[in-house]
Amino acid sequence: MEKPREFRVLRSRATETHKTLRDEIMAALESIIFDSYQNSFTIRADFEAAFAAEVQQQHAVAVHSGTVGLFLALRACGIGPGDEVITVGNSDISTTGAISQIGGVPVLCDVFSSDYTINTDRVESLVTDKTRALLPVDMHGHPANVKALRPIADRYNLMIVEDAALAAGAIDYGLPVGAFADVTMFSFSAFKPLGSSGNGAVLVTNDEEICDKLRLLAGYGHDPVRKDVKAGYQNYIEEGYNVPLDGLEAAVLSVKLPYLKEWTGKRRAIVAALEAGLADTAARTPVFRAESLPTFRSYAICVDHQFDIYHGLRDAGIEAAISYAPPIYQYSVYAGMFPNCDSLTVTERLGKEIVNLPITPELTSDDVDYMIEVTRKLLNNG
């Protein structure tokens, strides 16, 4: 078996942060592991309340993963078989998979070349009498312009489910991302801006009815009221799923959440240094709307000779990635499914040019300088 490569600049150094928070994390886990598992319910509920407050939403439902979260969000919004959902083709398969797995039909919209998010100028032309929802994605932590989508959604009576899996900590129009959607999903898996020790996600909404539906679906469809149910008996009013966020993950996230703003600031500072360091090179860097304050799961630059740059970075000890390439519609599972893919010219180009540089709050100035030096050298050689 090949020995895993050792990188000088890693995509995530969360374990370093976990070590600095060891005492807090162990104290949070202790009541679940060494006292009563029932404590996990309280810990999860406390985390949901804290996260809802962090993103200025009224309700939060924590679930097992982002993939599950999108699936439940669509179901809670009444999306079902035959319903069309407009989304993007440069995201993770979780986005389109959630739509397909409820029987819906994903319809792909092209994206802006500036920040890689859904092209809001093209969305309305894709609306048909079968369209029921919009699913914008905050790519790489860049907020999609959901505020611009809201009038379109209201005009055609559509729901907005925002995929903010990569965007915990991002701000748009002065508000945390999710402010203009009906329901928003944030993911907490290891490489995310607020990463847990495993899988996890949370769905936030200001709609109490949607929240109740989400909680019902995430809890097996079990009747929460239990009116007229005999003691010891069960009653299920939906075919739901057993997918709440594990209490152990909720405990870890509860410790880390208060540091999110600080870590987001560090991510932005690292990106500012990279942007300045690559300013006079052939790298094409993202450009953001004035209202938008991204967080950064990575720094997604566009380059010629994508694979040369990617392999060159990794050979130099920088754990670069090529995220969300090729576009979704090129996956074997979707062969022939998207007849309009010829119109996705920006999506197509980005898939051939994107290279993701590591961004994690633990990076030192020496790490950042080294990334700039290596990237510049590769671009000049290219």
Short mmCIF file of C-alpha atoms in Angstrom, two decimals:
data_model
loop_
_atom_site.label_atom_id
_atom_site.label_comp_id
_atom_site.label_asym_id
_atom_site.label_seq_id
_atom_site.Cartn_x
_atom_site.Cartn_y
_atom_site.Cartn_z
CA MET A 1 0.00 0.00 0.00
CA GLU A 2 1.33 3.43 -0.99
CA LYS A 3 2.35 5.60 1.94
CA PRO A 4 0.13 8.71 2.25
CA ARG A 5 1.87 11.85 1.04
CA GLU A 6 3.02 14.28 3.69
CA PHE A 7 2.12 17.90 3.00
CA ARG A 8 3.72 21.02 4.38
CA VAL A 9 0.53 23.06 3.73
CA LEU A 10 -2.56 20.99 4.54
CA ARG A 11 -6.19 21.52 3.51
CA SER A 12 -7.12 21.25 7.18
CA ARG A 13 -5.22 21.56 10.41
CA ALA A 14 -8.30 21.25 12.58
CA THR A 15 -6.57 18.70 14.79
CA GLU A 16 -4.16 21.44 15.90
CA THR A 17 -7.08 23.59 16.97
CA HIS A 18 -8.73 20.61 18.66
CA LYS A 19 -5.58 20.17 20.74
CA THR A 20 -5.72 23.78 21.91
CA LEU A 21 -9.40 23.25 22.82
CA ARG A 22 -8.82 19.81 24.33
CA ASP A 23 -10.03 20.61 27.84
CA GLU A 24 -13.21 22.31 26.60
CA ILE A 25 -13.96 19.48 24.16
CA MET A 26 -13.36 16.72 26.69
CA ALA A 27 -15.56 18.47 29.24
CA ALA A 28 -18.34 18.75 26.65
CA LEU A 29 -18.07 15.05 25.72
CA GLU A 30 -17.84 13.78 29.28
CA SER A 31 -21.50 14.20 30.17
CA ILE A 32 -22.52 12.04 27.19
CA ILE A 33 -19.87 9.33 27.44
CA PHE A 34 -19.63 8.97 31.23
CA ASP A 35 -23.02 10.19 32.44
CA SER A 36 -26.18 9.67 30.40
CA TYR A 37 -26.67 9.46 26.66
CA GLN A 38 -29.88 11.40 27.21
CA ASN A 39 -27.66 14.44 27.78
CA SER A 40 -26.90 14.39 24.05
CA PHE A 41 -30.46 15.55 23.34
CA THR A 42 -29.97 18.64 25.48
CA ILE A 43 -26.52 19.32 24.01
CA ARG A 44 -27.89 19.06 20.46
CA ALA A 45 -30.83 21.35 21.28
CA ASP A 46 -28.46 23.90 22.87
CA PHE A 47 -26.24 23.82 19.79
CA GLU A 48 -29.25 24.31 17.50
CA ALA A 49 -30.31 27.37 19.50
CA ALA A 50 -26.78 28.79 19.50
CA PHE A 51 -26.29 28.29 15.77
CA ALA A 52 -29.70 29.80 14.96
CA ALA A 53 -28.70 32.87 16.95
CA GLU A 54 -25.30 32.99 15.20
CA VAL A 55 -26.92 33.19 11.74
CA GLN A 56 -29.88 35.29 12.93
CA GLN A 57 -32.55 32.69 12.18
CA GLN A 58 -35.45 31.65 14.40
CA HIS A 59 -35.12 27.88 14.05
CA ALA A 60 -32.38 25.28 13.52
CA VAL A 61 -32.54 21.52 13.09
CA ALA A 62 -29.21 19.66 13.27
CA VAL A 63 -28.91 16.53 11.15
CA HIS A 64 -26.41 13.83 10.22
CA SER A 65 -24.94 15.34 7.02
CA GLY A 66 -25.31 18.03 4.40
CA THR A 67 -26.57 15.51 1.85
CA VAL A 68 -29.35 14.42 4.18
CA GLY A 69 -30.00 18.04 5.04
CA LEU A 70 -30.69 19.09 1.45
CA PHE A 71 -32.95 16.07 0.96
CA LEU A 72 -34.99 16.91 4.05
CA ALA A 73 -35.11 20.61 3.19
CA LEU A 74 -36.61 19.90 -0.22
CA ARG A 75 -39.15 17.50 1.27
CA ALA A 76 -40.07 20.01 3.98
CA CYS A 77 -40.66 22.61 1.26
CA GLY A 78 -43.11 20.30 -0.49
CA ILE A 79 -40.88 19.39 -3.43
CA GLY A 80 -41.66 15.96 -4.87
CA PRO A 81 -41.84 13.74 -7.95
CA GLY A 82 -41.75 15.62 -11.25
CA ASP A 83 -41.02 19.00 -9.68
CA GLU A 84 -38.23 20.99 -11.30
CA VAL A 85 -35.55 22.62 -9.14
CA ILE A 86 -33.14 25.13 -10.68
CA THR A 87 -29.57 24.80 -9.42
CA VAL A 88 -25.97 24.84 -10.68
CA GLY A 89 -23.69 22.31 -12.33
CA ASN A 90 -20.42 23.19 -10.57
CA SER A 91 -21.41 21.86 -7.16
CA ASP A 92 -21.11 18.58 -5.31
CA ILE A 93 -23.30 15.66 -6.39
CA SER A 94 -25.15 16.08 -3.09
CA THR A 95 -26.94 19.08 -4.60
CA THR A 96 -28.38 17.38 -7.66
CA GLY A 97 -28.60 14.04 -5.84
CA ALA A 98 -30.95 15.45 -3.21
CA ILE A 99 -33.25 16.73 -5.96
CA SER A 100 -33.23 13.45 -7.89
CA GLN A 101 -33.69 11.28 -4.82
CA ILE A 102 -37.00 12.93 -3.94
CA GLY A 103 -38.15 12.36 -7.52
CA GLY A 104 -37.49 15.92 -8.60
CA VAL A 105 -35.79 17.12 -11.76
CA PRO A 106 -32.61 19.22 -11.48
CA VAL A 107 -32.41 22.03 -14.04
CA LEU A 108 -28.95 23.52 -14.40
CA CYS A 109 -28.25 27.24 -14.67
CA ASP A 110 -24.88 28.67 -15.66
CA VAL A 111 -22.81 30.61 -13.13
CA PHE A 112 -21.01 33.95 -12.97
CA SER A 113 -17.36 33.86 -14.00
CA SER A 114 -16.61 36.39 -11.26
CA ASP A 115 -17.52 34.43 -8.11
CA TYR A 116 -18.65 31.04 -9.51
CA THR A 117 -22.20 31.32 -8.10
CA ILE A 118 -25.54 30.96 -9.89
CA ASN A 119 -26.08 33.53 -12.65
CA THR A 120 -29.16 35.30 -11.34
CA ASP A 121 -29.69 37.00 -14.71
CA ARG A 122 -30.40 33.63 -16.32
CA VAL A 123 -32.61 31.97 -13.72
CA GLU A 124 -35.99 33.38 -14.77
CA SER A 125 -35.61 32.10 -18.34
CA LEU A 126 -35.40 28.55 -16.95
CA VAL A 127 -38.65 28.75 -14.98
CA THR A 128 -41.47 26.57 -16.34
CA ASP A 129 -44.87 25.54 -15.06
CA LYS A 130 -43.13 22.58 -13.40
CA THR A 131 -40.58 24.66 -11.49
CA ARG A 132 -41.12 24.52 -7.72
CA ALA A 133 -37.84 25.65 -6.17
CA LEU A 134 -34.48 27.35 -6.60
CA LEU A 135 -31.37 25.81 -5.06
CA PRO A 136 -28.46 28.30 -5.16
CA VAL A 137 -25.06 27.14 -3.86
CA ASP A 138 -22.56 29.32 -2.00
CA MET A 139 -19.63 27.90 -3.95
CA HIS A 140 -16.29 27.67 -2.10
CA GLY A 141 -17.86 29.88 0.60
CA HIS A 142 -18.83 32.67 -1.84
CA PRO A 143 -22.40 33.85 -1.15
CA ALA A 144 -24.79 33.40 -4.06
CA ASN A 145 -26.94 36.48 -4.64
CA VAL A 146 -30.05 34.98 -3.05
CA LYS A 147 -31.52 38.43 -2.44
CA ALA A 148 -31.71 38.86 -6.23
CA LEU A 149 -33.46 35.47 -6.48
CA ARG A 150 -36.11 36.32 -3.91
CA PRO A 151 -38.31 38.46 -6.23
CA ILE A 152 -38.18 35.72 -8.88
CA ALA A 153 -39.18 33.10 -6.31
CA ASP A 154 -42.02 35.27 -5.03
CA ARG A 155 -43.24 36.06 -8.54
CA TYR A 156 -43.55 32.37 -9.47
CA ASN A 157 -44.40 31.02 -6.00
CA LEU A 158 -41.12 29.10 -5.70
CA MET A 159 -39.26 27.98 -2.60
CA ILE A 160 -35.57 28.79 -2.09
CA VAL A 161 -33.35 26.14 -0.51
CA GLU A 162 -29.85 27.56 -0.08
CA ASP A 163 -26.86 25.22 -0.08
CA ALA A 164 -24.48 27.02 2.28
CA ALA A 165 -22.48 23.88 3.04
CA LEU A 166 -19.20 25.77 2.57
CA ALA A 167 -20.29 29.17 3.83
CA ALA A 168 -20.63 29.21 7.63
CA GLY A 169 -19.41 32.66 8.64
CA ALA A 170 -20.13 34.35 5.29
CA ILE A 171 -22.11 37.60 5.13
CA ASP A 172 -24.24 39.07 2.34
CA TYR A 173 -26.03 42.42 2.36
CA GLY A 174 -24.97 42.81 5.99
CA LEU A 175 -26.64 39.57 7.10
CA PRO A 176 -25.42 36.00 7.58
CA VAL A 177 -25.99 33.87 4.48
CA GLY A 178 -29.43 32.29 4.51
CA ALA A 179 -31.32 35.50 5.23
CA PHE A 180 -33.22 35.46 1.93
CA ALA A 181 -33.91 31.72 1.60
CA ASP A 182 -36.82 29.69 2.95
CA VAL A 183 -34.42 27.15 4.40
CA THR A 184 -30.61 27.00 4.38
CA MET A 185 -28.22 24.10 4.94
CA PHE A 186 -24.77 24.46 6.55
CA SER A 187 -22.39 21.50 6.62
CA PHE A 188 -19.89 20.64 9.36
CA SER A 189 -17.80 17.84 7.90
CA ALA A 190 -14.06 17.99 8.46
CA PHE A 191 -12.94 20.40 5.70
CA LYS A 192 -15.74 22.93 6.18
CA PRO A 193 -15.24 26.41 7.73
CA LEU A 194 -16.87 25.13 10.92
CA GLY A 195 -15.78 21.52 10.87
CA SER A 196 -16.75 18.79 13.33
CA SER A 197 -14.78 15.60 13.91
CA GLY A 198 -17.03 13.70 11.46
CA ASN A 199 -20.23 14.38 9.56
CA GLY A 200 -22.85 16.92 10.50
CA ALA A 201 -25.09 19.70 9.22
CA VAL A 202 -27.80 22.08 10.33
CA LEU A 203 -30.88 23.45 8.59
CA VAL A 204 -32.03 26.95 9.53
CA THR A 205 -35.29 28.70 8.75
CA ASN A 206 -37.55 31.49 9.95
CA ASP A 207 -40.64 29.46 9.01
CA GLU A 208 -42.06 27.54 11.98
CA GLU A 209 -44.06 25.19 9.76
CA ILE A 210 -40.93 24.23 7.78
CA CYS A 211 -39.03 23.72 11.03
CA ASP A 212 -41.74 21.40 12.39
CA LYS A 213 -41.67 19.39 9.17
CA LEU A 214 -37.87 19.13 9.27
CA ARG A 215 -37.91 17.94 12.86
CA LEU A 216 -40.61 15.40 12.04
CA LEU A 217 -38.68 14.02 9.05
CA ALA A 218 -35.38 13.89 10.92
CA GLY A 219 -36.99 12.00 13.83
CA TYR A 220 -38.48 8.96 12.06
CA GLY A 221 -41.78 10.76 11.42
CA HIS A 222 -42.70 10.12 15.03
CA ASP A 223 -45.78 11.98 16.28
CA PRO A 224 -44.36 14.71 18.54
CA VAL A 225 -47.69 15.33 20.28
CA ARG A 226 -48.67 11.69 20.97
CA LYS A 227 -52.25 12.69 21.66
CA ASP A 228 -54.53 9.73 22.40
CA VAL A 229 -51.57 7.30 22.17
CA LYS A 230 -51.49 4.67 24.91
CA ALA A 231 -48.51 4.63 27.22
CA GLY A 232 -45.74 2.52 25.69
CA TYR A 233 -47.25 2.72 22.17
CA GLN A 234 -45.82 4.61 19.20
CA ASN A 235 -47.47 6.62 16.43
CA TYR A 236 -45.83 7.70 13.18
CA ILE A 237 -47.48 10.34 11.04
CA GLU A 238 -44.79 10.41 8.30
CA GLU A 239 -42.30 7.96 6.85
CA GLY A 240 -39.29 9.79 8.20
CA TYR A 241 -35.63 9.05 8.83
CA ASN A 242 -33.42 8.59 11.87
CA VAL A 243 -30.89 11.31 11.02
CA PRO A 244 -30.41 13.76 13.90
CA LEU A 245 -26.92 15.13 14.49
CA ASP A 246 -25.05 12.84 16.86
CA GLY A 247 -24.70 14.33 20.33
CA LEU A 248 -20.93 13.85 20.32
CA GLU A 249 -20.62 15.97 17.17
CA ALA A 250 -22.99 18.56 18.64
CA ALA A 251 -20.76 18.77 21.70
CA VAL A 252 -17.62 19.40 19.63
CA LEU A 253 -19.40 21.98 17.50
CA SER A 254 -20.78 23.75 20.57
CA VAL A 255 -17.21 24.30 21.77
CA LYS A 256 -16.02 25.54 18.36
CA LEU A 257 -18.95 27.79 17.37
CA PRO A 258 -17.88 30.80 19.51
CA TYR A 259 -14.60 30.93 17.56
CA LEU A 260 -16.26 31.02 14.10
CA LYS A 261 -15.97 34.81 13.64
CA GLU A 262 -12.30 34.78 14.63
CA TRP A 263 -11.49 31.90 12.27
CA THR A 264 -13.46 33.50 9.44
CA GLY A 265 -11.40 36.66 9.86
CA LYS A 266 -8.19 34.63 9.63
CA ARG A 267 -9.41 32.92 6.46
CA ARG A 268 -10.14 36.31 4.88
CA ALA A 269 -6.73 37.64 5.88
CA ILE A 270 -5.00 34.64 4.29
CA VAL A 271 -6.98 35.15 1.08
CA ALA A 272 -6.11 38.86 1.05
CA ALA A 273 -2.41 37.93 1.22
CA LEU A 274 -2.79 35.34 -1.55
CA GLU A 275 -4.73 37.79 -3.71
CA ALA A 276 -2.01 40.41 -3.35
CA GLY A 277 0.74 37.87 -3.91
CA LEU A 278 -0.79 36.57 -7.14
CA ALA A 279 -2.06 39.92 -8.44
CA ASP A 280 0.45 40.28 -11.27
CA THR A 281 0.34 36.64 -12.40
CA ALA A 282 -1.75 34.78 -14.95
CA ALA A 283 -3.98 33.39 -12.19
CA ARG A 284 -7.58 34.54 -12.50
CA THR A 285 -8.86 35.15 -8.99
CA PRO A 286 -12.51 35.48 -7.89
CA VAL A 287 -14.14 38.89 -7.74
CA PHE A 288 -16.99 39.48 -5.31
CA ARG A 289 -19.99 41.77 -5.18
CA ALA A 290 -19.56 44.79 -2.92
CA GLU A 291 -22.31 43.46 -0.62
CA SER A 292 -20.65 40.07 -0.28
CA LEU A 293 -18.23 39.01 2.48
CA PRO A 294 -17.25 35.40 1.75
CA THR A 295 -15.71 32.91 4.02
CA PHE A 296 -13.28 30.58 2.28
CA ARG A 297 -13.27 26.80 2.42
CA SER A 298 -10.44 27.19 -0.09
CA TYR A 299 -9.13 29.86 -2.43
CA ALA A 300 -10.41 28.88 -5.87
CA ILE A 301 -8.25 30.36 -8.62
CA CYS A 302 -8.50 29.74 -12.35
CA VAL A 303 -5.39 28.85 -14.32
CA ASP A 304 -4.28 27.54 -17.67
CA HIS A 305 -2.66 24.10 -17.53
CA GLN A 306 -4.88 23.07 -14.61
CA PHE A 307 -3.31 19.67 -14.01
CA ASP A 308 0.26 20.96 -14.28
CA ILE A 309 -0.44 23.56 -11.60
CA TYR A 310 -2.36 21.10 -9.44
CA HIS A 311 0.32 18.41 -9.52
CA GLY A 312 3.09 21.00 -9.18
CA LEU A 313 1.55 22.36 -6.00
CA ARG A 314 1.08 18.92 -4.50
CA ASP A 315 4.61 17.85 -5.47
CA ALA A 316 5.83 20.93 -3.59
CA GLY A 317 3.95 19.85 -0.45
CA ILE A 318 0.85 22.04 -0.88
CA GLU A 319 -2.37 20.04 -0.58
CA ALA A 320 -4.17 21.70 -3.49
CA ALA A 321 -7.44 20.26 -4.78
CA ILE A 322 -9.60 20.45 -7.87
CA SER A 323 -13.05 20.85 -6.38
CA TYR A 324 -16.29 20.07 -8.22
CA ALA A 325 -14.74 19.13 -11.52
CA PRO A 326 -15.73 18.03 -14.01
CA PRO A 327 -19.20 19.64 -13.93
CA ILE A 328 -22.00 17.46 -12.56
CA TYR A 329 -23.57 16.82 -15.96
CA GLN A 330 -20.42 15.01 -17.11
CA TYR A 331 -20.71 12.32 -14.42
CA SER A 332 -21.62 8.89 -15.75
CA VAL A 333 -24.69 8.69 -13.52
CA TYR A 334 -26.19 11.72 -15.30
CA ALA A 335 -25.43 10.72 -18.90
CA GLY A 336 -28.01 12.33 -21.19
CA MET A 337 -29.96 13.83 -18.30
CA PHE A 338 -29.23 17.52 -18.94
CA PRO A 339 -30.20 18.60 -22.47
CA ASN A 340 -29.25 22.25 -21.86
CA CYS A 341 -25.63 21.62 -20.84
CA ASP A 342 -24.34 23.27 -24.04
CA SER A 343 -25.49 26.60 -22.59
CA LEU A 344 -23.36 26.20 -19.45
CA THR A 345 -20.28 27.79 -20.97
CA VAL A 346 -18.87 29.33 -17.80
CA THR A 347 -19.51 26.15 -15.81
CA GLU A 348 -17.70 24.17 -18.49
CA ARG A 349 -14.70 26.49 -18.50
CA LEU A 350 -14.40 26.61 -14.71
CA GLY A 351 -14.27 22.83 -14.57
CA LYS A 352 -11.12 22.93 -16.72
CA GLU A 353 -9.44 25.81 -14.87
CA ILE A 354 -10.24 25.65 -11.14
CA VAL A 355 -7.46 24.87 -8.68
CA ASN A 356 -8.18 25.19 -4.96
CA LEU A 357 -5.45 26.45 -2.64
CA PRO A 358 -5.70 25.39 1.03
CA ILE A 359 -7.23 27.89 3.44
CA THR A 360 -7.34 27.03 7.12
CA PRO A 361 -7.01 29.41 10.10
CA GLU A 362 -3.95 27.61 11.43
CA LEU A 363 -1.79 28.55 8.43
CA THR A 364 1.23 30.67 9.33
CA SER A 365 2.55 33.64 7.38
CA ASP A 366 5.44 31.40 6.28
CA ASP A 367 2.91 28.88 4.91
CA VAL A 368 1.13 31.60 2.97
CA ASP A 369 4.37 33.06 1.62
CA TYR A 370 5.44 29.58 0.54
CA MET A 371 2.14 29.04 -1.31
CA ILE A 372 2.58 32.34 -3.12
CA GLU A 373 6.19 31.55 -4.03
CA VAL A 374 5.39 28.08 -5.39
CA THR A 375 2.26 29.18 -7.23
CA ARG A 376 4.05 32.12 -8.85
CA LYS A 377 6.90 29.88 -9.97
CA LEU A 378 4.51 27.33 -11.48
CA LEU A 379 2.52 30.02 -13.28
CA ASN A 380 5.66 31.62 -14.66
CA ASN A 381 6.95 28.27 -15.85
CA GLY A 382 3.59 27.54 -17.41
#
